[in-house]
Amino acid sequence: FIFIFTNTTLAQPWHYDFPETTKTHSSSSSVTFLPVPPSGTARVRVGSGGGNISIQQSPSIFDLSSYLRMSAPTSGSLNKFAIYNYAAGKVFTLKFKLRLGAADGSIPSASNGAWSLFVGDGNSYITDVGFSGGESFLGMQLIFGNGGAITVGIRVGSLWIALGLPSEVFQQGTNFTVEIYGNNSGTTQNYSNNGPRNVAANKWDLWVNGVLQGDELPKAALPGNTNIDSWMIYGESSSGNTANIFLDDIYYTNTISEFPLPVNLSSFNVNASGRNVLLNWITSSEVNNSG
C-alpha cells in the first residue's frame, strides 16, 4: 500500500496579501517595497507625475484589513504595480478586491484619469514602460469620470473598445470583487462559478461581485497558445492625482481555477501499525466534494 501526497503548488491559487503595517513609496522603482509573492516578483513604480503607492489600514476599506492604495500621476508618466515571471501557463485565473475613488475611498467631487490592467508576458511588465499590444493577452481600462462614474474599455486585438457595462457594475466609492478567467490555449476550458462554466480558446470571462459581466470577451494581441506569466496595473493622466485604486486579497494562478479549493485540510496524520496504515484527517471546509 502506497499513499502519496504531491505538491501541486503550480496548479493552486497563489494568495497575495499585504502586511498589517503602514508605509509609502513615493518615487522610482522598487522590488522590495511589497512582500515577496508566492511565485514571481512584485514590483512598484512611481513616475514623475506625483502620487504614490502605499500600504494602509482603515476601518472603512475592505473590512478592517490592510490594503494597497495607489494614486495615479498627473501626466502620462505611470504609477505601476506588477507581479511578473511567475510559473507560466496558457490559462490563468486572477481574483482581487477592488475599490476606486478619492484618496480616502470616497467619491470625489471631480476626477479624471485611468487605471489599466494587463495580463500577458514580456518586457513591459518588468520595466517602467506602458503596455505592449503584442505582449498583452488581456487589457482592461477603468476611466474615471465625475459623479463617481467609471467607463470600462477592453483591448481587442490592437484596438480599445467600450465594453458597455451598466453604470452600476463599476462605480467609485464602492467595493467590488473581480474574477477573471483567461484562456490562451487552443481548447475550451471548464471552470466552476455559480455552476459549471467554460471559456473558449483565446477568450476571457469577467465576473464582478459573482455576476458574469463579460462572457468570452476577445483577447488582445498576444499570440495564441503561448504562455502567460505576468500581470500589471497602472494609473495615468489624473489631474491633481484624484484617481485612486485600492486592492486587497489577490489570488492568481496559471490554471483555470475556482475559489475556494474543494477541500481544505486542517490536519492530516499517518500512523503505521504492523502491515496497516491508519489515516486520520480533519477538513476545515468542503465545497463540491462528493466524498
PDB file of C-alpha atoms in Angstrom:
ATOM      1  CA  PHE A   1       0.000   0.000   0.000  1.00  0.00           C
ATOM      2  CA  ILE A   2       1.414   3.379  -1.012  1.00  0.00           C
ATOM      3  CA  PHE A   3      -0.187   6.720  -0.118  1.00  0.00           C
ATOM      4  CA  ILE A   4       1.260   9.696  -1.965  1.00  0.00           C
ATOM      5  CA  PHE A   5       0.798  13.428  -1.473  1.00  0.00           C
ATOM      6  CA  THR A   6       2.074  15.628  -4.293  1.00  0.00           C
ATOM      7  CA  ASN A   7       2.968  19.294  -4.104  1.00  0.00           C
ATOM      8  CA  THR A   8       0.582  20.975  -6.540  1.00  0.00           C
ATOM      9  CA  THR A   9       1.803  24.497  -5.957  1.00  0.00           C
ATOM     10  CA  LEU A  10       1.963  25.271  -9.664  1.00  0.00           C
ATOM     11  CA  ALA A  11      -1.729  24.495 -10.087  1.00  0.00           C
ATOM     12  CA  GLN A  12      -3.038  26.153  -6.942  1.00  0.00           C
ATOM     13  CA  PRO A  13      -4.227  29.716  -6.363  1.00  0.00           C
ATOM     14  CA  TRP A  14      -1.437  31.896  -5.035  1.00  0.00           C
ATOM     15  CA  HIS A  15      -2.779  34.280  -2.382  1.00  0.00           C
ATOM     16  CA  TYR A  16      -1.059  37.653  -2.252  1.00  0.00           C
ATOM     17  CA  ASP A  17      -1.967  39.930   0.630  1.00  0.00           C
ATOM     18  CA  PHE A  18      -0.487  42.999   2.300  1.00  0.00           C
ATOM     19  CA  PRO A  19       1.098  43.181   5.769  1.00  0.00           C
ATOM     20  CA  GLU A  20      -0.540  44.827   8.761  1.00  0.00           C
ATOM     21  CA  THR A  21       1.576  47.953   8.516  1.00  0.00           C
ATOM     22  CA  THR A  22       1.568  51.439   7.016  1.00  0.00           C
ATOM     23  CA  LYS A  23       4.246  52.637   4.604  1.00  0.00           C
ATOM     24  CA  THR A  24       4.546  54.681   1.394  1.00  0.00           C
ATOM     25  CA  HIS A  25       6.577  54.515  -1.806  1.00  0.00           C
ATOM     26  CA  SER A  26       6.853  57.956  -3.457  1.00  0.00           C
ATOM     27  CA  SER A  27       9.372  57.772  -6.307  1.00  0.00           C
ATOM     28  CA  SER A  28      11.287  55.478  -8.679  1.00  0.00           C
ATOM     29  CA  SER A  29      11.006  51.680  -8.833  1.00  0.00           C
ATOM     30  CA  SER A  30      11.316  49.003  -6.160  1.00  0.00           C
ATOM     31  CA  VAL A  31      11.130  45.213  -5.947  1.00  0.00           C
ATOM     32  CA  THR A  32      11.470  45.243  -2.139  1.00  0.00           C
ATOM     33  CA  PHE A  33       8.651  47.604  -1.082  1.00  0.00           C
ATOM     34  CA  LEU A  34       5.998  44.882  -1.247  1.00  0.00           C
ATOM     35  CA  PRO A  35       6.091  41.362   0.215  1.00  0.00           C
ATOM     36  CA  VAL A  36       7.656  38.613  -1.897  1.00  0.00           C
ATOM     37  CA  PRO A  37       4.819  36.848  -3.769  1.00  0.00           C
ATOM     38  CA  PRO A  38       4.343  33.056  -3.678  1.00  0.00           C
ATOM     39  CA  SER A  39       5.550  32.924  -7.291  1.00  0.00           C
ATOM     40  CA  GLY A  40       7.274  35.623  -9.323  1.00  0.00           C
ATOM     41  CA  THR A  41       8.467  39.143  -8.417  1.00  0.00           C
ATOM     42  CA  ALA A  42       6.417  42.089  -7.102  1.00  0.00           C
ATOM     43  CA  ARG A  43       7.429  45.494  -8.439  1.00  0.00           C
ATOM     44  CA  VAL A  44       6.123  49.032  -7.868  1.00  0.00           C
ATOM     45  CA  ARG A  45       6.959  52.233  -9.666  1.00  0.00           C
ATOM     46  CA  VAL A  46       6.050  55.900  -9.098  1.00  0.00           C
ATOM     47  CA  GLY A  47       6.868  58.176 -12.013  1.00  0.00           C
ATOM     48  CA  SER A  48       7.328  61.914 -12.451  1.00  0.00           C
ATOM     49  CA  GLY A  49       3.658  62.904 -12.246  1.00  0.00           C
ATOM     50  CA  GLY A  50       3.229  62.726  -8.483  1.00  0.00           C
ATOM     51  CA  GLY A  51       1.002  60.417  -6.497  1.00  0.00           C
ATOM     52  CA  ASN A  52       2.275  57.468  -4.515  1.00  0.00           C
ATOM     53  CA  ILE A  53       1.800  53.794  -3.663  1.00  0.00           C
ATOM     54  CA  SER A  54       1.093  52.899  -0.054  1.00  0.00           C
ATOM     55  CA  ILE A  55       0.089  50.065   2.228  1.00  0.00           C
ATOM     56  CA  GLN A  56      -2.649  51.331   4.529  1.00  0.00           C
ATOM     57  CA  GLN A  57      -5.069  50.171   7.196  1.00  0.00           C
ATOM     58  CA  SER A  58      -8.505  51.663   7.619  1.00  0.00           C
ATOM     59  CA  PRO A  59     -11.847  50.565   9.078  1.00  0.00           C
ATOM     60  CA  SER A  60     -13.636  51.958   6.024  1.00  0.00           C
ATOM     61  CA  ILE A  61     -11.886  49.844   3.359  1.00  0.00           C
ATOM     62  CA  PHE A  62     -12.119  46.056   2.916  1.00  0.00           C
ATOM     63  CA  ASP A  63     -13.376  45.080   6.386  1.00  0.00           C
ATOM     64  CA  LEU A  64     -10.549  46.370   8.587  1.00  0.00           C
ATOM     65  CA  SER A  65      -7.761  44.597   6.674  1.00  0.00           C
ATOM     66  CA  SER A  66      -4.632  46.185   5.271  1.00  0.00           C
ATOM     67  CA  TYR A  67      -4.707  47.060   1.579  1.00  0.00           C
ATOM     68  CA  LEU A  68      -2.713  48.656  -1.236  1.00  0.00           C
ATOM     69  CA  ARG A  69      -3.666  52.172  -2.346  1.00  0.00           C
ATOM     70  CA  MET A  70      -2.232  53.773  -5.494  1.00  0.00           C
ATOM     71  CA  SER A  71      -2.859  57.293  -6.779  1.00  0.00           C
ATOM     72  CA  ALA A  72      -2.476  57.982 -10.497  1.00  0.00           C
ATOM     73  CA  PRO A  73       0.077  60.550 -11.725  1.00  0.00           C
ATOM     74  CA  THR A  74      -0.902  63.863 -13.294  1.00  0.00           C
ATOM     75  CA  SER A  75       0.700  63.028 -16.633  1.00  0.00           C
ATOM     76  CA  GLY A  76       1.269  60.107 -18.967  1.00  0.00           C
ATOM     77  CA  SER A  77       4.034  59.003 -16.603  1.00  0.00           C
ATOM     78  CA  LEU A  78       2.904  55.747 -14.998  1.00  0.00           C
ATOM     79  CA  ASN A  79       2.403  54.683 -11.393  1.00  0.00           C
ATOM     80  CA  LYS A  80       2.557  50.933 -11.591  1.00  0.00           C
ATOM     81  CA  PHE A  81       2.234  47.634  -9.678  1.00  0.00           C
ATOM     82  CA  ALA A  82       3.200  44.337 -11.319  1.00  0.00           C
ATOM     83  CA  ILE A  83       3.782  40.703 -10.469  1.00  0.00           C
ATOM     84  CA  TYR A  84       5.835  39.071 -13.185  1.00  0.00           C
ATOM     85  CA  ASN A  85       7.706  35.919 -14.150  1.00  0.00           C
ATOM     86  CA  TYR A  86       5.570  33.645 -12.024  1.00  0.00           C
ATOM     87  CA  ALA A  87       5.091  29.985 -13.023  1.00  0.00           C
ATOM     88  CA  ALA A  88       3.827  30.262 -16.574  1.00  0.00           C
ATOM     89  CA  GLY A  89       0.729  28.747 -18.149  1.00  0.00           C
ATOM     90  CA  LYS A  90      -1.516  29.206 -21.167  1.00  0.00           C
ATOM     91  CA  VAL A  91      -4.560  29.781 -18.969  1.00  0.00           C
ATOM     92  CA  PHE A  92      -4.988  31.794 -15.774  1.00  0.00           C
ATOM     93  CA  THR A  93      -7.314  32.943 -13.049  1.00  0.00           C
ATOM     94  CA  LEU A  94      -6.993  36.345 -11.372  1.00  0.00           C
ATOM     95  CA  LYS A  95      -9.196  37.462  -8.486  1.00  0.00           C
ATOM     96  CA  PHE A  96      -8.989  40.559  -6.279  1.00  0.00           C
ATOM     97  CA  LYS A  97     -10.926  43.048  -4.182  1.00  0.00           C
ATOM     98  CA  LEU A  98     -11.181  46.458  -5.828  1.00  0.00           C
ATOM     99  CA  ARG A  99     -12.248  49.962  -4.913  1.00  0.00           C
ATOM    100  CA  LEU A 100     -11.924  53.146  -6.973  1.00  0.00           C
ATOM    101  CA  GLY A 101     -12.275  56.752  -5.807  1.00  0.00           C
ATOM    102  CA  ALA A 102     -10.668  59.568  -3.879  1.00  0.00           C
ATOM    103  CA  ALA A 103      -7.676  59.097  -1.572  1.00  0.00           C
ATOM    104  CA  ASP A 104      -9.981  58.132   1.310  1.00  0.00           C
ATOM    105  CA  GLY A 105     -12.049  55.765  -0.851  1.00  0.00           C
ATOM    106  CA  SER A 106     -14.993  58.141  -1.222  1.00  0.00           C
ATOM    107  CA  ILE A 107     -16.498  59.569  -4.410  1.00  0.00           C
ATOM    108  CA  PRO A 108     -14.526  62.719  -5.317  1.00  0.00           C
ATOM    109  CA  SER A 109     -16.359  65.878  -6.379  1.00  0.00           C
ATOM    110  CA  ALA A 110     -14.416  65.771  -9.651  1.00  0.00           C
ATOM    111  CA  SER A 111     -11.987  63.213 -11.049  1.00  0.00           C
ATOM    112  CA  ASN A 112     -10.261  62.094 -14.199  1.00  0.00           C
ATOM    113  CA  GLY A 113      -7.551  59.687 -15.212  1.00  0.00           C
ATOM    114  CA  ALA A 114      -7.487  55.941 -15.740  1.00  0.00           C
ATOM    115  CA  TRP A 115      -6.307  52.678 -14.198  1.00  0.00           C
ATOM    116  CA  SER A 116      -5.493  49.801 -16.534  1.00  0.00           C
ATOM    117  CA  LEU A 117      -4.994  46.068 -16.022  1.00  0.00           C
ATOM    118  CA  PHE A 118      -2.895  43.965 -18.389  1.00  0.00           C
ATOM    119  CA  VAL A 119      -2.135  40.235 -18.325  1.00  0.00           C
ATOM    120  CA  GLY A 120       0.438  38.634 -20.595  1.00  0.00           C
ATOM    121  CA  ASP A 121       4.162  38.154 -20.972  1.00  0.00           C
ATOM    122  CA  GLY A 122       7.055  40.382 -21.926  1.00  0.00           C
ATOM    123  CA  ASN A 123       9.334  43.304 -21.132  1.00  0.00           C
ATOM    124  CA  SER A 124       6.526  45.791 -20.434  1.00  0.00           C
ATOM    125  CA  TYR A 125       5.701  44.003 -17.173  1.00  0.00           C
ATOM    126  CA  ILE A 126       9.189  44.248 -15.681  1.00  0.00           C
ATOM    127  CA  THR A 127      10.108  47.836 -16.666  1.00  0.00           C
ATOM    128  CA  ASP A 128       8.650  51.352 -16.347  1.00  0.00           C
ATOM    129  CA  VAL A 129       7.012  51.441 -19.790  1.00  0.00           C
ATOM    130  CA  GLY A 130       3.326  51.132 -20.616  1.00  0.00           C
ATOM    131  CA  PHE A 131       1.658  48.159 -22.214  1.00  0.00           C
ATOM    132  CA  SER A 132       2.772  46.500 -25.424  1.00  0.00           C
ATOM    133  CA  GLY A 133      -0.050  45.178 -27.588  1.00  0.00           C
ATOM    134  CA  GLY A 134       1.910  42.110 -28.660  1.00  0.00           C
ATOM    135  CA  GLU A 135       2.661  41.278 -25.008  1.00  0.00           C
ATOM    136  CA  SER A 136      -0.947  41.595 -23.808  1.00  0.00           C
ATOM    137  CA  PHE A 137      -3.475  38.774 -23.692  1.00  0.00           C
ATOM    138  CA  LEU A 138      -5.901  40.988 -21.797  1.00  0.00           C
ATOM    139  CA  GLY A 139      -6.227  44.733 -21.440  1.00  0.00           C
ATOM    140  CA  MET A 140      -8.960  46.409 -19.376  1.00  0.00           C
ATOM    141  CA  GLN A 141      -9.138  50.135 -18.692  1.00  0.00           C
ATOM    142  CA  LEU A 142     -11.184  51.838 -15.963  1.00  0.00           C
ATOM    143  CA  ILE A 143     -11.668  55.517 -16.859  1.00  0.00           C
ATOM    144  CA  PHE A 144     -12.664  57.945 -14.105  1.00  0.00           C
ATOM    145  CA  GLY A 145     -15.425  60.499 -14.635  1.00  0.00           C
ATOM    146  CA  ASN A 146     -17.289  62.995 -12.469  1.00  0.00           C
ATOM    147  CA  GLY A 147     -20.047  61.951 -10.110  1.00  0.00           C
ATOM    148  CA  GLY A 148     -18.467  58.585  -9.393  1.00  0.00           C
ATOM    149  CA  ALA A 149     -18.704  57.355 -12.973  1.00  0.00           C
ATOM    150  CA  ILE A 150     -16.378  54.646 -14.314  1.00  0.00           C
ATOM    151  CA  THR A 151     -16.236  53.790 -18.021  1.00  0.00           C
ATOM    152  CA  VAL A 152     -14.782  50.392 -18.958  1.00  0.00           C
ATOM    153  CA  GLY A 153     -12.804  49.657 -22.112  1.00  0.00           C
ATOM    154  CA  ILE A 154     -11.094  46.451 -23.215  1.00  0.00           C
ATOM    155  CA  ARG A 155      -8.273  45.777 -25.636  1.00  0.00           C
ATOM    156  CA  VAL A 156      -9.472  43.792 -28.675  1.00  0.00           C
ATOM    157  CA  GLY A 157      -6.624  42.920 -30.996  1.00  0.00           C
ATOM    158  CA  SER A 158      -4.840  46.238 -31.483  1.00  0.00           C
ATOM    159  CA  LEU A 159      -7.813  48.482 -30.580  1.00  0.00           C
ATOM    160  CA  TRP A 160      -9.603  49.761 -27.493  1.00  0.00           C
ATOM    161  CA  ILE A 161     -13.378  49.318 -27.474  1.00  0.00           C
ATOM    162  CA  ALA A 162     -16.003  50.318 -24.913  1.00  0.00           C
ATOM    163  CA  LEU A 163     -17.332  47.306 -23.022  1.00  0.00           C
ATOM    164  CA  GLY A 164     -20.719  48.936 -22.476  1.00  0.00           C
ATOM    165  CA  LEU A 165     -21.325  47.681 -18.942  1.00  0.00           C
ATOM    166  CA  PRO A 166     -24.236  49.094 -16.915  1.00  0.00           C
ATOM    167  CA  SER A 167     -23.158  52.076 -14.829  1.00  0.00           C
ATOM    168  CA  GLU A 168     -23.624  50.208 -11.560  1.00  0.00           C
ATOM    169  CA  VAL A 169     -21.123  47.447 -12.407  1.00  0.00           C
ATOM    170  CA  PHE A 170     -18.157  49.701 -11.572  1.00  0.00           C
ATOM    171  CA  GLN A 171     -18.562  52.895  -9.569  1.00  0.00           C
ATOM    172  CA  GLN A 172     -16.290  54.992  -7.431  1.00  0.00           C
ATOM    173  CA  GLY A 173     -16.641  54.721  -3.667  1.00  0.00           C
ATOM    174  CA  THR A 174     -17.832  51.078  -3.699  1.00  0.00           C
ATOM    175  CA  ASN A 175     -16.091  47.756  -3.012  1.00  0.00           C
ATOM    176  CA  PHE A 176     -16.086  45.079  -5.696  1.00  0.00           C
ATOM    177  CA  THR A 177     -14.730  41.560  -6.129  1.00  0.00           C
ATOM    178  CA  VAL A 178     -13.337  40.970  -9.614  1.00  0.00           C
ATOM    179  CA  GLU A 179     -12.680  37.498 -11.060  1.00  0.00           C
ATOM    180  CA  ILE A 180     -11.086  36.912 -14.467  1.00  0.00           C
ATOM    181  CA  TYR A 181     -10.742  33.541 -16.213  1.00  0.00           C
ATOM    182  CA  GLY A 182      -8.416  33.717 -19.234  1.00  0.00           C
ATOM    183  CA  ASN A 183      -7.780  31.083 -21.891  1.00  0.00           C
ATOM    184  CA  ASN A 184      -4.884  31.482 -24.330  1.00  0.00           C
ATOM    185  CA  SER A 185      -4.771  27.751 -25.085  1.00  0.00           C
ATOM    186  CA  GLY A 186      -6.179  26.055 -28.161  1.00  0.00           C
ATOM    187  CA  THR A 187      -9.114  24.352 -26.431  1.00  0.00           C
ATOM    188  CA  THR A 188     -12.169  25.292 -24.380  1.00  0.00           C
ATOM    189  CA  GLN A 189     -11.527  25.315 -20.621  1.00  0.00           C
ATOM    190  CA  ASN A 190     -14.074  24.399 -17.951  1.00  0.00           C
ATOM    191  CA  TYR A 191     -14.398  26.004 -14.537  1.00  0.00           C
ATOM    192  CA  SER A 192     -16.991  26.483 -11.815  1.00  0.00           C
ATOM    193  CA  ASN A 193     -18.511  29.776 -10.717  1.00  0.00           C
ATOM    194  CA  ASN A 194     -22.112  29.620  -9.527  1.00  0.00           C
ATOM    195  CA  GLY A 195     -22.375  26.414 -11.538  1.00  0.00           C
ATOM    196  CA  PRO A 196     -20.458  24.758 -14.397  1.00  0.00           C
ATOM    197  CA  ARG A 197     -18.897  27.270 -16.813  1.00  0.00           C
ATOM    198  CA  ASN A 198     -16.472  27.291 -19.708  1.00  0.00           C
ATOM    199  CA  VAL A 199     -14.399  29.783 -21.631  1.00  0.00           C
ATOM    200  CA  ALA A 200     -13.440  29.234 -25.267  1.00  0.00           C
ATOM    201  CA  ALA A 201      -9.928  29.352 -26.692  1.00  0.00           C
ATOM    202  CA  ASN A 202      -8.485  32.885 -26.968  1.00  0.00           C
ATOM    203  CA  LYS A 203     -11.265  34.348 -24.792  1.00  0.00           C
ATOM    204  CA  TRP A 204     -11.713  35.567 -21.209  1.00  0.00           C
ATOM    205  CA  ASP A 205     -14.604  35.871 -18.786  1.00  0.00           C
ATOM    206  CA  LEU A 206     -15.155  38.819 -16.445  1.00  0.00           C
ATOM    207  CA  TRP A 207     -17.094  38.393 -13.184  1.00  0.00           C
ATOM    208  CA  VAL A 208     -17.943  41.263 -10.840  1.00  0.00           C
ATOM    209  CA  ASN A 209     -19.455  40.527  -7.420  1.00  0.00           C
ATOM    210  CA  GLY A 210     -20.358  36.999  -8.509  1.00  0.00           C
ATOM    211  CA  VAL A 211     -22.144  38.072 -11.706  1.00  0.00           C
ATOM    212  CA  LEU A 212     -20.837  37.288 -15.207  1.00  0.00           C
ATOM    213  CA  GLN A 213     -20.459  40.725 -16.819  1.00  0.00           C
ATOM    214  CA  GLY A 214     -18.278  39.781 -19.787  1.00  0.00           C
ATOM    215  CA  ASP A 215     -18.794  36.369 -21.414  1.00  0.00           C
ATOM    216  CA  GLU A 216     -15.998  35.097 -23.683  1.00  0.00           C
ATOM    217  CA  LEU A 217     -14.521  38.506 -24.335  1.00  0.00           C
ATOM    218  CA  PRO A 218     -11.993  38.706 -27.185  1.00  0.00           C
ATOM    219  CA  LYS A 219      -8.329  38.915 -26.288  1.00  0.00           C
ATOM    220  CA  ALA A 220      -5.686  41.469 -27.224  1.00  0.00           C
ATOM    221  CA  ALA A 221      -2.683  40.747 -29.470  1.00  0.00           C
ATOM    222  CA  LEU A 222      -0.575  38.227 -27.523  1.00  0.00           C
ATOM    223  CA  PRO A 223      -0.074  35.248 -29.878  1.00  0.00           C
ATOM    224  CA  GLY A 224      -2.433  32.355 -29.231  1.00  0.00           C
ATOM    225  CA  ASN A 225      -1.287  29.192 -27.471  1.00  0.00           C
ATOM    226  CA  THR A 226       1.651  30.983 -25.828  1.00  0.00           C
ATOM    227  CA  ASN A 227       2.451  31.216 -22.129  1.00  0.00           C
ATOM    228  CA  ILE A 228       1.303  33.914 -19.725  1.00  0.00           C
ATOM    229  CA  ASP A 229       3.416  34.739 -16.656  1.00  0.00           C
ATOM    230  CA  SER A 230       2.770  38.371 -15.676  1.00  0.00           C
ATOM    231  CA  TRP A 231       0.172  40.992 -14.875  1.00  0.00           C
ATOM    232  CA  MET A 232       0.320  44.698 -14.091  1.00  0.00           C
ATOM    233  CA  ILE A 233      -1.934  47.550 -13.016  1.00  0.00           C
ATOM    234  CA  TYR A 234      -1.017  51.162 -13.720  1.00  0.00           C
ATOM    235  CA  GLY A 235      -2.538  54.634 -13.488  1.00  0.00           C
ATOM    236  CA  GLU A 236      -2.024  57.725 -15.598  1.00  0.00           C
ATOM    237  CA  SER A 237      -3.280  61.195 -16.603  1.00  0.00           C
ATOM    238  CA  SER A 238      -5.122  62.215 -13.425  1.00  0.00           C
ATOM    239  CA  SER A 239      -5.181  65.958 -12.718  1.00  0.00           C
ATOM    240  CA  GLY A 240      -4.464  66.530  -9.049  1.00  0.00           C
ATOM    241  CA  ASN A 241      -3.803  62.788  -8.561  1.00  0.00           C
ATOM    242  CA  THR A 242      -7.525  62.329  -7.884  1.00  0.00           C
ATOM    243  CA  ALA A 243      -7.870  58.832  -9.401  1.00  0.00           C
ATOM    244  CA  ASN A 244      -7.085  56.249  -6.715  1.00  0.00           C
ATOM    245  CA  ILE A 245      -7.272  52.464  -6.792  1.00  0.00           C
ATOM    246  CA  PHE A 246      -7.459  50.152  -3.764  1.00  0.00           C
ATOM    247  CA  LEU A 247      -6.531  46.453  -3.932  1.00  0.00           C
ATOM    248  CA  ASP A 248      -6.657  43.556  -1.493  1.00  0.00           C
ATOM    249  CA  ASP A 249      -6.867  39.731  -1.292  1.00  0.00           C
ATOM    250  CA  ILE A 250      -5.256  38.986  -4.647  1.00  0.00           C
ATOM    251  CA  TYR A 251      -5.356  35.412  -5.977  1.00  0.00           C
ATOM    252  CA  TYR A 252      -3.638  34.437  -9.210  1.00  0.00           C
ATOM    253  CA  THR A 253      -2.770  31.095 -10.749  1.00  0.00           C
ATOM    254  CA  ASN A 254      -1.641  29.510 -14.019  1.00  0.00           C
ATOM    255  CA  THR A 255      -4.768  27.367 -14.346  1.00  0.00           C
ATOM    256  CA  ILE A 256      -8.498  27.888 -14.730  1.00  0.00           C
ATOM    257  CA  SER A 257      -9.464  27.710 -11.092  1.00  0.00           C
ATOM    258  CA  GLU A 258     -12.355  28.049  -8.725  1.00  0.00           C
ATOM    259  CA  PHE A 259     -12.312  29.634  -5.285  1.00  0.00           C
ATOM    260  CA  PRO A 260     -12.192  28.226  -2.708  1.00  0.00           C
ATOM    261  CA  LEU A 261     -10.425  24.906  -3.236  1.00  0.00           C
ATOM    262  CA  PRO A 262     -12.826  21.902  -2.993  1.00  0.00           C
ATOM    263  CA  VAL A 263     -11.241  20.586   0.235  1.00  0.00           C
ATOM    264  CA  ASN A 264      -9.096  22.399   2.777  1.00  0.00           C
ATOM    265  CA  LEU A 265      -7.422  20.224   5.430  1.00  0.00           C
ATOM    266  CA  SER A 266      -6.734  21.487   8.941  1.00  0.00           C
ATOM    267  CA  SER A 267      -4.843  18.292   9.900  1.00  0.00           C
ATOM    268  CA  PHE A 268      -3.679  15.010   8.386  1.00  0.00           C
ATOM    269  CA  ASN A 269      -1.937  12.215  10.343  1.00  0.00           C
ATOM    270  CA  VAL A 270      -0.482   8.870   9.218  1.00  0.00           C
ATOM    271  CA  ASN A 271       0.215   6.103  11.774  1.00  0.00           C
ATOM    272  CA  ALA A 272       1.801   2.728  10.966  1.00  0.00           C
ATOM    273  CA  SER A 273       0.649  -0.386  12.836  1.00  0.00           C
ATOM    274  CA  GLY A 274       2.402  -3.523  11.595  1.00  0.00           C
ATOM    275  CA  ARG A 275       1.300  -4.020   7.996  1.00  0.00           C
ATOM    276  CA  ASN A 276      -1.511  -1.492   8.345  1.00  0.00           C
ATOM    277  CA  VAL A 277      -1.646   2.283   7.963  1.00  0.00           C
ATOM    278  CA  LEU A 278      -4.213   4.386   9.804  1.00  0.00           C
ATOM    279  CA  LEU A 279      -5.096   7.742   8.219  1.00  0.00           C
ATOM    280  CA  ASN A 280      -6.795  10.469  10.283  1.00  0.00           C
ATOM    281  CA  TRP A 281      -7.743  13.862   8.911  1.00  0.00           C
ATOM    282  CA  ILE A 282      -9.945  16.846   9.664  1.00  0.00           C
ATOM    283  CA  THR A 283     -11.313  19.158   6.944  1.00  0.00           C
ATOM    284  CA  SER A 284     -11.853  22.824   7.675  1.00  0.00           C
ATOM    285  CA  SER A 285     -14.072  23.311   4.591  1.00  0.00           C
ATOM    286  CA  GLU A 286     -15.551  21.288   1.730  1.00  0.00           C
ATOM    287  CA  VAL A 287     -17.087  22.643  -1.469  1.00  0.00           C
ATOM    288  CA  ASN A 288     -18.484  20.492  -4.312  1.00  0.00           C
ATOM    289  CA  ASN A 289     -16.935  17.424  -2.693  1.00  0.00           C
ATOM    290  CA  SER A 290     -18.585  14.018  -3.249  1.00  0.00           C
ATOM    291  CA  GLY A 291     -16.541  12.016  -0.742  1.00  0.00           C
TER     292      GLY A 291
END
